[in-house]
Tab-separated table of C-alpha atoms in Angstrom:
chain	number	residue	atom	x	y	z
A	26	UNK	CA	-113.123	26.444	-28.870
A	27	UNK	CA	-114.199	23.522	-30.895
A	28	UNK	CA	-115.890	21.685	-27.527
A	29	UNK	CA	-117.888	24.815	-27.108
A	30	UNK	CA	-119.195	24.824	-30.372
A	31	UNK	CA	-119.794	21.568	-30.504
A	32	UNK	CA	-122.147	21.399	-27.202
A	33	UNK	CA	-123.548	24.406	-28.383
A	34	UNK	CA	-124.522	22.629	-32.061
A	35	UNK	CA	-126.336	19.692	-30.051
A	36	UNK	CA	-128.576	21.996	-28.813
A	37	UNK	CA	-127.891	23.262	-25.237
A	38	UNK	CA	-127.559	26.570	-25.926
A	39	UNK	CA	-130.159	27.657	-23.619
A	40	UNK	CA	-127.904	26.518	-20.459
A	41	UNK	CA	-127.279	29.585	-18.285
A	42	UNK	CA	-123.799	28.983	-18.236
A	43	UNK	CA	-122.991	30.208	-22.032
A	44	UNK	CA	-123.745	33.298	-20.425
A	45	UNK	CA	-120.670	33.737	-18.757
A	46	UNK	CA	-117.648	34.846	-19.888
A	47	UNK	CA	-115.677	32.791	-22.125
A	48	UNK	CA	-112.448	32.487	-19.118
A	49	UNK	CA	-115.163	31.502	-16.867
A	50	UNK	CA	-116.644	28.913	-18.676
A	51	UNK	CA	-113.671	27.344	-18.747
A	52	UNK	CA	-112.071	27.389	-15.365
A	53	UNK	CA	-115.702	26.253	-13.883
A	54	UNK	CA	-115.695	23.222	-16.921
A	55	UNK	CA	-111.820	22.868	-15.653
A	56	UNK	CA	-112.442	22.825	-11.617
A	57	UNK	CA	-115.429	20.321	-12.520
A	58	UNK	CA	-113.319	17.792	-14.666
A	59	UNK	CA	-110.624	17.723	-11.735
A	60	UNK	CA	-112.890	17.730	-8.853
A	61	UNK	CA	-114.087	14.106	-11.174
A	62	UNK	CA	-110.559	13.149	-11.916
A	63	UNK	CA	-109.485	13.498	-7.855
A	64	UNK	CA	-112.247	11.758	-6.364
A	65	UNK	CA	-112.076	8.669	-9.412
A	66	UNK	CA	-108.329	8.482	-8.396
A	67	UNK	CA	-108.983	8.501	-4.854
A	68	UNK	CA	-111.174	4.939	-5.177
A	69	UNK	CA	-107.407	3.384	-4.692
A	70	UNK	CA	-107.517	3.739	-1.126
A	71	UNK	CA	-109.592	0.646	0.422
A	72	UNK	CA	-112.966	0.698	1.902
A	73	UNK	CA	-114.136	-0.738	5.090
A	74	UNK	CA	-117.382	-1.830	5.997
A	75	UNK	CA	-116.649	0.165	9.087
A	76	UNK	CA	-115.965	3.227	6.600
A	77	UNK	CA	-119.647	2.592	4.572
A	78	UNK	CA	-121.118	2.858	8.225
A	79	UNK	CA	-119.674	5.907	8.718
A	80	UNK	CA	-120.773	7.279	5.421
A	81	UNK	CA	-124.269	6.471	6.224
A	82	UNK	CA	-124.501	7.983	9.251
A	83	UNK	CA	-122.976	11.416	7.645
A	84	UNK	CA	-125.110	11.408	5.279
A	85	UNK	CA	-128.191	10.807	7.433
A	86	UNK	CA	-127.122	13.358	9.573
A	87	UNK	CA	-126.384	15.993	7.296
A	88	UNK	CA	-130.002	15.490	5.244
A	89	UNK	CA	-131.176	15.569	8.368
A	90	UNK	CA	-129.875	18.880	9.491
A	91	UNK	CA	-131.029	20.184	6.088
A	92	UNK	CA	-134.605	19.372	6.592
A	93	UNK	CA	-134.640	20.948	10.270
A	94	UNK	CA	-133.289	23.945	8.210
A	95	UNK	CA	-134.879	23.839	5.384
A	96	UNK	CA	-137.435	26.960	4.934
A	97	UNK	CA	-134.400	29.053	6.896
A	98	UNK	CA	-132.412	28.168	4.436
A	99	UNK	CA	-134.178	28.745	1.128
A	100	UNK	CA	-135.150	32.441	2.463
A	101	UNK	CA	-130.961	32.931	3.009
A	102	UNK	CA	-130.480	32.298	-0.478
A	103	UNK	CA	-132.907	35.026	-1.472
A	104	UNK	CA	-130.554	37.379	0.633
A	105	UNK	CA	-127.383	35.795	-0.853
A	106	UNK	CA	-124.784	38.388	-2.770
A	107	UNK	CA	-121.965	37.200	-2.117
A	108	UNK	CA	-120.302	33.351	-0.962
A	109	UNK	CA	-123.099	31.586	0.833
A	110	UNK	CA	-122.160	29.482	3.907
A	111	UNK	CA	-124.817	26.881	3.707
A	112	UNK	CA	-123.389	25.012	7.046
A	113	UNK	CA	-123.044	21.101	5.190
A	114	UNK	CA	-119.460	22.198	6.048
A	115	UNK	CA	-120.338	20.466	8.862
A	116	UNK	CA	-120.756	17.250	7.708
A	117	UNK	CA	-118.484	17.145	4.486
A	118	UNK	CA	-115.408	18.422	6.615
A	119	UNK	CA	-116.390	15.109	9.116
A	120	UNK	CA	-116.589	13.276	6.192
A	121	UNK	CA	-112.938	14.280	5.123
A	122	UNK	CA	-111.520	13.722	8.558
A	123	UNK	CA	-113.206	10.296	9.243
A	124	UNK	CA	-113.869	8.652	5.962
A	125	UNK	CA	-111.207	7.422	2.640
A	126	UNK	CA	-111.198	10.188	-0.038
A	127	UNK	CA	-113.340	8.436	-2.143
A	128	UNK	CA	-116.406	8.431	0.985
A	129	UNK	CA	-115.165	11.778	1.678
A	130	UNK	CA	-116.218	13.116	-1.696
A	131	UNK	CA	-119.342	11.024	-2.172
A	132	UNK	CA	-120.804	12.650	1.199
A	133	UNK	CA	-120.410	15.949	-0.534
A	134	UNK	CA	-122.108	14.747	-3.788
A	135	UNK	CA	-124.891	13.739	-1.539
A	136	UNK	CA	-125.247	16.075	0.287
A	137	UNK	CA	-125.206	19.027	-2.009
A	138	UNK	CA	-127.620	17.232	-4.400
A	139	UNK	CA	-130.238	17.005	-1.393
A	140	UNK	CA	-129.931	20.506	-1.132
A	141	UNK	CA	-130.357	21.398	-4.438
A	142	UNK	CA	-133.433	18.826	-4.499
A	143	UNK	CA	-135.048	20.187	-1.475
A	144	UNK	CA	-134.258	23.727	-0.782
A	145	UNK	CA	-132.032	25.604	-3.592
A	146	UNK	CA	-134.196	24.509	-6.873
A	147	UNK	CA	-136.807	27.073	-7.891
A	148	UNK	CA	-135.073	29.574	-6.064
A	149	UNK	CA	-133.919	32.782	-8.390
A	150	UNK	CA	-130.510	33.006	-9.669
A	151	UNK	CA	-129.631	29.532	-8.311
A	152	UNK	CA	-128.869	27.551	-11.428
A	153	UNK	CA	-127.520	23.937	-11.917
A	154	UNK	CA	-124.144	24.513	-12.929
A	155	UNK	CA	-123.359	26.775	-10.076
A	156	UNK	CA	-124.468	24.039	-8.088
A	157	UNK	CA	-122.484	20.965	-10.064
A	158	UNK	CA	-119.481	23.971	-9.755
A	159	UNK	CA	-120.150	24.382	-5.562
A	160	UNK	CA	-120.032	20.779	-5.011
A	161	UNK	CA	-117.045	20.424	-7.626
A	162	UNK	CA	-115.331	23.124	-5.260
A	163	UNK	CA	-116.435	21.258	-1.898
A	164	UNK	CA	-115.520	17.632	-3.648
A	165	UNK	CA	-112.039	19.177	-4.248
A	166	UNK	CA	-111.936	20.661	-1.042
A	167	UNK	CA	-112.651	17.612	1.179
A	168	UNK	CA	-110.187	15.671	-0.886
A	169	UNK	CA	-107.230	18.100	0.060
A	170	UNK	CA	-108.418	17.876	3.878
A	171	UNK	CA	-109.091	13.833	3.860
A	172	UNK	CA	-105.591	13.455	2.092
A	173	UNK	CA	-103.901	15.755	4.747
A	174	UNK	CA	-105.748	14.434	7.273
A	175	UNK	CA	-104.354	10.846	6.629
A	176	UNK	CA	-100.770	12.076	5.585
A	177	UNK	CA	-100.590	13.789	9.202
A	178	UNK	CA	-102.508	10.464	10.709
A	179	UNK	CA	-105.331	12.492	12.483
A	180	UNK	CA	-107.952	9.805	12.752
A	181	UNK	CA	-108.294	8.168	14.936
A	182	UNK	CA	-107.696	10.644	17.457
A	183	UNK	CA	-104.829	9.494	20.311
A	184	UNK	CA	-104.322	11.061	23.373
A	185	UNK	CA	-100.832	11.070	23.264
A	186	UNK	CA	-100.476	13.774	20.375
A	187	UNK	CA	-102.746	16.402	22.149
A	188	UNK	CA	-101.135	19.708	21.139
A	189	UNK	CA	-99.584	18.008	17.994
A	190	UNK	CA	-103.007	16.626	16.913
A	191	UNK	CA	-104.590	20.339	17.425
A	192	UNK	CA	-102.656	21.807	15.371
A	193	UNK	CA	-103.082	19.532	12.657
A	194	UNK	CA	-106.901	19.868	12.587
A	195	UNK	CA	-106.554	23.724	12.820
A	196	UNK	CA	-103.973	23.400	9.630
A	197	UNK	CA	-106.537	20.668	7.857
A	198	UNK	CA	-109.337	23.598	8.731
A	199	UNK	CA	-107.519	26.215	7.291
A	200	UNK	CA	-106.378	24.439	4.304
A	201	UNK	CA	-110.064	23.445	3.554
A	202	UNK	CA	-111.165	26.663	4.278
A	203	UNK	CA	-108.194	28.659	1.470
A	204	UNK	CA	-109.066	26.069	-1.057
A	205	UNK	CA	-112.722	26.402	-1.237
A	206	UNK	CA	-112.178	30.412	-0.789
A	207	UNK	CA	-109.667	30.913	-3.306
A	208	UNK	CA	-111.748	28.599	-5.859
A	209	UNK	CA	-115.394	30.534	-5.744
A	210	UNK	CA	-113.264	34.418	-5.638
A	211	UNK	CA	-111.770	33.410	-8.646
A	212	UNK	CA	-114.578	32.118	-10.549
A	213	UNK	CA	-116.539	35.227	-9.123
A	214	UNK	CA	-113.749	37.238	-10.353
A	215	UNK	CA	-113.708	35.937	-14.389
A	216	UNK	CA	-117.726	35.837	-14.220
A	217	UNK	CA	-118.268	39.368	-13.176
A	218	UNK	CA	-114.498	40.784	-14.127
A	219	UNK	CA	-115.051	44.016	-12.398
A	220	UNK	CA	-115.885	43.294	-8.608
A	221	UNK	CA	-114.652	44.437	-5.073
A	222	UNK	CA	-112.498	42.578	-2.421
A	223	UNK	CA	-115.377	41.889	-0.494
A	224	UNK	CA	-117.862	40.446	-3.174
A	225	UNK	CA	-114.868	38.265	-4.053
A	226	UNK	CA	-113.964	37.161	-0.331
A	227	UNK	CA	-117.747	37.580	0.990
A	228	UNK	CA	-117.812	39.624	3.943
A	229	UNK	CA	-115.950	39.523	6.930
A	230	UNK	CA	-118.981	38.042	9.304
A	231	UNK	CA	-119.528	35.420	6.471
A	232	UNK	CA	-115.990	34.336	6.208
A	233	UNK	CA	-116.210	33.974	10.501
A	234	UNK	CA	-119.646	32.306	10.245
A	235	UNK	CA	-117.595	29.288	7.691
A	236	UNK	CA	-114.452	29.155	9.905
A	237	UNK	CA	-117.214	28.519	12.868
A	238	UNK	CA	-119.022	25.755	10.879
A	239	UNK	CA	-115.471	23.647	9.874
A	240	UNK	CA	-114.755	24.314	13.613
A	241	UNK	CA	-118.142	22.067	14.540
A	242	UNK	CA	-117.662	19.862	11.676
A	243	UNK	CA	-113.708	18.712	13.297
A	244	UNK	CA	-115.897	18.472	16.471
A	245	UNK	CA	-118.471	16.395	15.276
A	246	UNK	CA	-115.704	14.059	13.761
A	247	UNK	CA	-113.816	14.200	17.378
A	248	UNK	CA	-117.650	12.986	18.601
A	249	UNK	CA	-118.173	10.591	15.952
A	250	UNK	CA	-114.861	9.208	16.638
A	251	UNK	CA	-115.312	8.661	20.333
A	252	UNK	CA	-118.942	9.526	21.869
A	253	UNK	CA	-120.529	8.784	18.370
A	254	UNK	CA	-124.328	9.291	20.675
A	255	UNK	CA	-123.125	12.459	21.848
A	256	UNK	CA	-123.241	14.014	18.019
A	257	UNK	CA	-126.824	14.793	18.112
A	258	UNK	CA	-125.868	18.074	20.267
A	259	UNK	CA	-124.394	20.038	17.496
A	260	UNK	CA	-128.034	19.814	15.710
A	261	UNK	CA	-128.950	22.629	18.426
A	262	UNK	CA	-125.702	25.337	17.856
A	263	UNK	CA	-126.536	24.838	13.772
A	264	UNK	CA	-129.942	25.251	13.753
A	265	UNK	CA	-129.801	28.642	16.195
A	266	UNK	CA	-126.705	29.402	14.133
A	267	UNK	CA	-129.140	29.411	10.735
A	268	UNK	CA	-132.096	31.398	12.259
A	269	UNK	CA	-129.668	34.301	13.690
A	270	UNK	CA	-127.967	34.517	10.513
A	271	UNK	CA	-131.743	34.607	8.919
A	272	UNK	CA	-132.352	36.882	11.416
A	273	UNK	CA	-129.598	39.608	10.531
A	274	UNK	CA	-130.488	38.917	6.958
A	275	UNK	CA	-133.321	40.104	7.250
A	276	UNK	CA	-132.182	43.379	9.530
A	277	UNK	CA	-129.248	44.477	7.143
A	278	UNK	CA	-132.412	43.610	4.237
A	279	UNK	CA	-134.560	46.559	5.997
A	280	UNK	CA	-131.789	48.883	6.832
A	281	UNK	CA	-129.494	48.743	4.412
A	282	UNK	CA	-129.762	50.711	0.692
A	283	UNK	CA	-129.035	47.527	-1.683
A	284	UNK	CA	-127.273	49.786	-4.414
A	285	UNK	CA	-125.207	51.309	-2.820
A	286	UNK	CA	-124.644	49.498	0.535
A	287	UNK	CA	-125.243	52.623	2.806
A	288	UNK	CA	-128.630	53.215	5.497
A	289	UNK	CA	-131.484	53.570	4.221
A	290	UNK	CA	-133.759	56.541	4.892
A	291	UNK	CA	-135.845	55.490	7.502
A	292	UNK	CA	-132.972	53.567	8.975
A	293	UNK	CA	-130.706	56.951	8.812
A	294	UNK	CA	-133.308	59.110	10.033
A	295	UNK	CA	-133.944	56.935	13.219
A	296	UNK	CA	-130.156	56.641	14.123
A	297	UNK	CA	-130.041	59.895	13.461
A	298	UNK	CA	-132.167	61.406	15.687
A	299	UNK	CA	-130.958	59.344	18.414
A	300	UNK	CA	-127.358	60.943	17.994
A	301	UNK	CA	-129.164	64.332	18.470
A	302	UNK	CA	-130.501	63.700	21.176
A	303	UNK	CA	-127.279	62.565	22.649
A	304	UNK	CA	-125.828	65.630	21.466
A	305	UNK	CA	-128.267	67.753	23.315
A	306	UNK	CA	-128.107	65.855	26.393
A	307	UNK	CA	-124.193	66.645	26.186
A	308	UNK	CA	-123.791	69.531	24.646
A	309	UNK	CA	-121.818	68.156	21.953
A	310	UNK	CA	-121.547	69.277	18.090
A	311	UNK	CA	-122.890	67.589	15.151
A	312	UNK	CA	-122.518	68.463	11.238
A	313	UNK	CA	-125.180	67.113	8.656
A	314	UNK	CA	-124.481	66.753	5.110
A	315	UNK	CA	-126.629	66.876	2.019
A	316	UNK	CA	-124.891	65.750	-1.097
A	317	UNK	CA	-126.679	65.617	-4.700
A	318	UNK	CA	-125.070	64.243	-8.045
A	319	UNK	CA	-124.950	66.611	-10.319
A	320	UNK	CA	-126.686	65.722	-14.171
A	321	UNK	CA	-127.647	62.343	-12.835
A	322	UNK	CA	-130.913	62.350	-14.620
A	323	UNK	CA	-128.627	62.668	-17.783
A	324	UNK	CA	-126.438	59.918	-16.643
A	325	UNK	CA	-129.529	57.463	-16.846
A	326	UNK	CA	-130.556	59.135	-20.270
A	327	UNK	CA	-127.085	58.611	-21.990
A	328	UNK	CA	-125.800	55.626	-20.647
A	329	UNK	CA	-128.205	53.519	-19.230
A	330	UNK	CA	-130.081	52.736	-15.458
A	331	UNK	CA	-126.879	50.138	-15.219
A	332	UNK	CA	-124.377	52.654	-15.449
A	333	UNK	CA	-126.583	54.733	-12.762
A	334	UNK	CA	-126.355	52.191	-10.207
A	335	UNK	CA	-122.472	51.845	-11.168
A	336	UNK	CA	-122.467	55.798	-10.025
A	337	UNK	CA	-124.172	55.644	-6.747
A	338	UNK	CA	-121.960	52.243	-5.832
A	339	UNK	CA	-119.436	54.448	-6.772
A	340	UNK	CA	-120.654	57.667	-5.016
A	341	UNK	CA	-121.661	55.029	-1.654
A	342	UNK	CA	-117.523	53.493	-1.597
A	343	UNK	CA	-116.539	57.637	-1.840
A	344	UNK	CA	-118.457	58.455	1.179
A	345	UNK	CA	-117.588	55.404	3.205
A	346	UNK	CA	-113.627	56.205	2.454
A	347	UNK	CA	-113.987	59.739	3.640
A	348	UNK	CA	-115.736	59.865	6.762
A	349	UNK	CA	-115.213	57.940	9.787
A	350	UNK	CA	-116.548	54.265	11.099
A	351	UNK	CA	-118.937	56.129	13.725
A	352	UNK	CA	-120.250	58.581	11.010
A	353	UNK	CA	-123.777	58.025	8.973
A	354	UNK	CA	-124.073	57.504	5.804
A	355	UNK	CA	-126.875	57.278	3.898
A	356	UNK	CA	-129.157	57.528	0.417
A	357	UNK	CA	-131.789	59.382	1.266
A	358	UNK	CA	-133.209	58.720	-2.172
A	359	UNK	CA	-132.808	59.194	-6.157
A	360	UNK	CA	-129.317	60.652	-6.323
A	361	UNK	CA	-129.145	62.801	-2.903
A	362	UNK	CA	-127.060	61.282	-0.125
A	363	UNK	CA	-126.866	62.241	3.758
A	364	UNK	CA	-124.419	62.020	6.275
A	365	UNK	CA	-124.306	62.935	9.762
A	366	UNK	CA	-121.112	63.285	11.216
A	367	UNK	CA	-121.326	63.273	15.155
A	368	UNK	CA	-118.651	65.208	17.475
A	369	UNK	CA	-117.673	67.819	14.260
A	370	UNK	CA	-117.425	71.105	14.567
A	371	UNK	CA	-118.478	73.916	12.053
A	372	UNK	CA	-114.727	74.250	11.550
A	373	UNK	CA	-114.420	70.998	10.402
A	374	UNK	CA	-117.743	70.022	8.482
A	375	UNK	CA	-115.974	72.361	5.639
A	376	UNK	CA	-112.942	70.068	5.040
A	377	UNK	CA	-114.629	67.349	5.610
A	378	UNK	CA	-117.338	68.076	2.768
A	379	UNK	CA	-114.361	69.211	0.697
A	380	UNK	CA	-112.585	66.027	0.946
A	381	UNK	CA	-115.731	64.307	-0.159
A	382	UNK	CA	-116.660	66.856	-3.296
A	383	UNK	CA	-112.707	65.817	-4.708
A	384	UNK	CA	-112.909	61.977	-3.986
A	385	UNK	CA	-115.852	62.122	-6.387
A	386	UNK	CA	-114.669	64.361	-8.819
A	387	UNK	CA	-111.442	62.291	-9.019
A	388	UNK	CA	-113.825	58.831	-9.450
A	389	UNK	CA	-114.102	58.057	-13.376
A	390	UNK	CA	-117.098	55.817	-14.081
A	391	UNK	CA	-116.380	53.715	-17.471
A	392	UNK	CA	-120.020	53.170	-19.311
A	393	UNK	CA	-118.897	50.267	-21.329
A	394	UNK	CA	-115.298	48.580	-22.484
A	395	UNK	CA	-115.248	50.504	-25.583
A	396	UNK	CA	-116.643	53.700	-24.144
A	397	UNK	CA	-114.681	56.563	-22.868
A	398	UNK	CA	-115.297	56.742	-19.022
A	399	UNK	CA	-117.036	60.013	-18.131
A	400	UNK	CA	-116.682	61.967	-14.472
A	401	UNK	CA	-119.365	62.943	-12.287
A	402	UNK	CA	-119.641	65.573	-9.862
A	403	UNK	CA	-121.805	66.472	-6.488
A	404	UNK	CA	-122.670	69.464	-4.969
A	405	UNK	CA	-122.933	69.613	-1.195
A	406	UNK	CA	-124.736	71.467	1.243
A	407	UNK	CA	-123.287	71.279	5.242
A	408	UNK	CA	-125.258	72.630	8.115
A	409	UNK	CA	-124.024	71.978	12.407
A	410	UNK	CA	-125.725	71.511	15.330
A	411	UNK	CA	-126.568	73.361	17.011
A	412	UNK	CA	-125.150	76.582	14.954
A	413	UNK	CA	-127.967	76.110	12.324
A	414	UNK	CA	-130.850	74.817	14.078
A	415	UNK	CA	-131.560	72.140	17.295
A	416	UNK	CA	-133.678	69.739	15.614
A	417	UNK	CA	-133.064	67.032	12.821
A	418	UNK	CA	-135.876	68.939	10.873
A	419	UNK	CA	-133.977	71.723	11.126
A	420	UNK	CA	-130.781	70.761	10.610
A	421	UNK	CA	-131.653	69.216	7.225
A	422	UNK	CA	-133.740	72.470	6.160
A	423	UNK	CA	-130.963	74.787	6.910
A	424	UNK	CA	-128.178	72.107	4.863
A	425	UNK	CA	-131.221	71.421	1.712
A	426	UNK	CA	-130.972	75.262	0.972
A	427	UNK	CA	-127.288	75.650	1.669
A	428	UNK	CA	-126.960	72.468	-1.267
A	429	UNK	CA	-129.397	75.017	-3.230
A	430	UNK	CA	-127.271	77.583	-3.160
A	431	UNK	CA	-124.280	74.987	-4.433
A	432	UNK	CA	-126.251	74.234	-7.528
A	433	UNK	CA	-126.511	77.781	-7.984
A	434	UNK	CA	-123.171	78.576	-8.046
A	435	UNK	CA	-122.623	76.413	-10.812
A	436	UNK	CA	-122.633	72.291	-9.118
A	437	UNK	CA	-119.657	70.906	-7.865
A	438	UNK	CA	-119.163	72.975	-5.124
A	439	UNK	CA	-119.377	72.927	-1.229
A	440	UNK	CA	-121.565	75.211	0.456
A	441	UNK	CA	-122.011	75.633	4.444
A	442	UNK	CA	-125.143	77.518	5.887
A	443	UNK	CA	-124.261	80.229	8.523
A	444	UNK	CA	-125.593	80.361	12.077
A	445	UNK	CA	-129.235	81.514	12.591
């Protein structure tokens, strides 16, 4: 591409970007350009000094909830995987439903550059042109609200279109909500080509926690609109909003196994023995689980430590689709997994450990685009409560040499300790 090439002879090609994929470069360079072109086009609609008032006041607002915020929010983005909800949704959704296009979109320039100024610079992985993209996206956003917004004559509010004049802000919300969604999965998808639904879409919780934040931005409009004194209560619901979401951050952060998404081991262990002693206040069965991936010391030598996270991602989404929600899953470290599977009898821990052993033997792992993608294998040793033994100790000794006895009948295979 001769624009490429020719930003790349000047000299810039130490920008981040050019690190992306050549698809993604372009549809970021493309949303950018448009995101421009919309908000230069939308300068047709007049301005009121009313309207510059109004702008002001956004703006102060929203810099101002971003300083209350700000440490809170510069440790979220060291947690951040996936979409970030940064809550200026607040304000730049306002902005759409109370200000021209044009204001609309200069609120979100503002904003976002404050936050890049103040809490997102210096911070790893956060780079400039994610940021110019993430306003580009919110810029193009708010226009689409602010122009539906006027086209359905929301603002001002009247009290004789009650019902009419909810459903329009829930439709604006929505519609604000699809465009900015739609526009960061796809990028996501043609920088990283190879991702799941959920680092596309963010995670449930996240996508709630944004629908939440629109919802108090149409009310701080609705205040600004008619009680514009009575605004200063939604600083209180944001800033508890950002320290609880800090606050689980930091919980799923020491609980949660980052590669592959399951418990950790000390996080395992203690639910664990909490479900035992439940089961032997009720009498009621438990099987354990010990699963190890077979050659995965050879994995790492062949194709890489990259390609050995791929597997236990991979080996973490197999367990998860096999067992149930209330079951426990967990990496109990290097390659060996655990699960604990509450209410099953011996009977059952068989199949169910089955199941598992063909999932992964069925899961192809591709080491590069031009490799050949390889299988992999576990071997799995399955112990019950309280057959095998009463304690968690126990119970793990009694499945550790049953999973022994799987490697030595050649790997891949399912093994299940009998009763003592």
């Amino acid at each position: 591409m001769p624009l490429l090439s020719d930003l790349r002879r000047r000299g810039w090609t130490n920008w981040a970007i050019w690190s992306s994929p050549r698809q993604a470069i372009v549809f970021l360079l493309v949303i950018d350009l448009m995101a421009v072109g919309a908000a230069a086009w939308s300068v047709v609609v007049p301005v009121s000094f009313g309207d510059l008032v109004k702008c002001l006041v956004l703006v102060g607002l929203g810099m101002a909830a971003a300083e209350m915020t700000r440490q809170v929010e510069r440790r979220r983005r060291r947690f951040s995987d996936t979409p970030h909800v940064n809550f200026s949704s607040v304000w730049t959704l306002a902005g759409a439903l109370l200000l021209t296009p044009a204001l609309a979109a200069l609120v979100a320039v503002v904003l976002y550059g404050h936050l890049w100024l103040r809490s997102w610079r210096g911070v790893s992985g956060i780079y400039a042109y994610k940021v110019v993209f993430s306003t580009c996206n919110v810029v193009l956003s708010c226009l689409v609200a602010s122009w539906t917004a006027r086209y359905l004559d929301l603002f001002p509010p009247r009290t004789d279109r009650g019902a009419v004049a909810a459903f329009g802000l829930m439709f604006v919300i929505a519609l604000y909500f699809a465009v900015n969604s739609a526009v960061v999965a796809t990028a996501i998808a043609l920088i990283k080509q190879r991702v799941s639904a959920k680092t596309l879409l963010g995670p449930l919780n996240e996508n709630i926690l944004e629908l939440a934040t629109l919802c108090m931005g149409m009310l701080a409009a609705l205040l600004l609109a008619r009680l514009p004194w009575l605004v200063m209560i939604v600083f209180v619901p944001l800033y508890a909003l950002h320290r609880s979401v800090l606050i689980r951050q930091f919980e799923q952060a020491a609980t949660i196994d980052s590669k592959t998404g399951l418990l950790n081991a000390a996080s395992w262990n203690a639910i664990a023995e909490a479900e035992l002693d439940r089961a032997r206040e009720h009498e009621t069965d438990i099987g354990l689980l010990i699963l190890d991936i077979d050659h995965f010391r050879q994995v790492n030598n062949l194709h890489g430590h990259l390609v050995g996270d791929q597997v236990l991602r991979r080996i973490g989404d197999a367990l998860r689709s096999e067992v149930r929600s209330n079951d426990l899953c967990g990496r109990f470290g290097g390659e060996e997994f655990v699960i604990l599977l509450p209410g099953t009898s011996s009977d059952t821990i068989l199949d169910v450990a089955n199941r598992i052993r063909q999932r992964v033997y069925d899961t192809r792992i591709q080491a590069g685009e031009t490799a050949a993608a390889f299988q992999i294998t576990v071997s799995i040793g399955a112990a019950s409560f309280p057959a095998a033994g009463r304690t968690l100790q126990e119970l793990m000794t009694a499945a550790d040499n049953a999973l022994f006895a799987a490697k030595d009948a050649g790997r891949n295979q399912v093994r299940v300790v009998e009763a003592r």
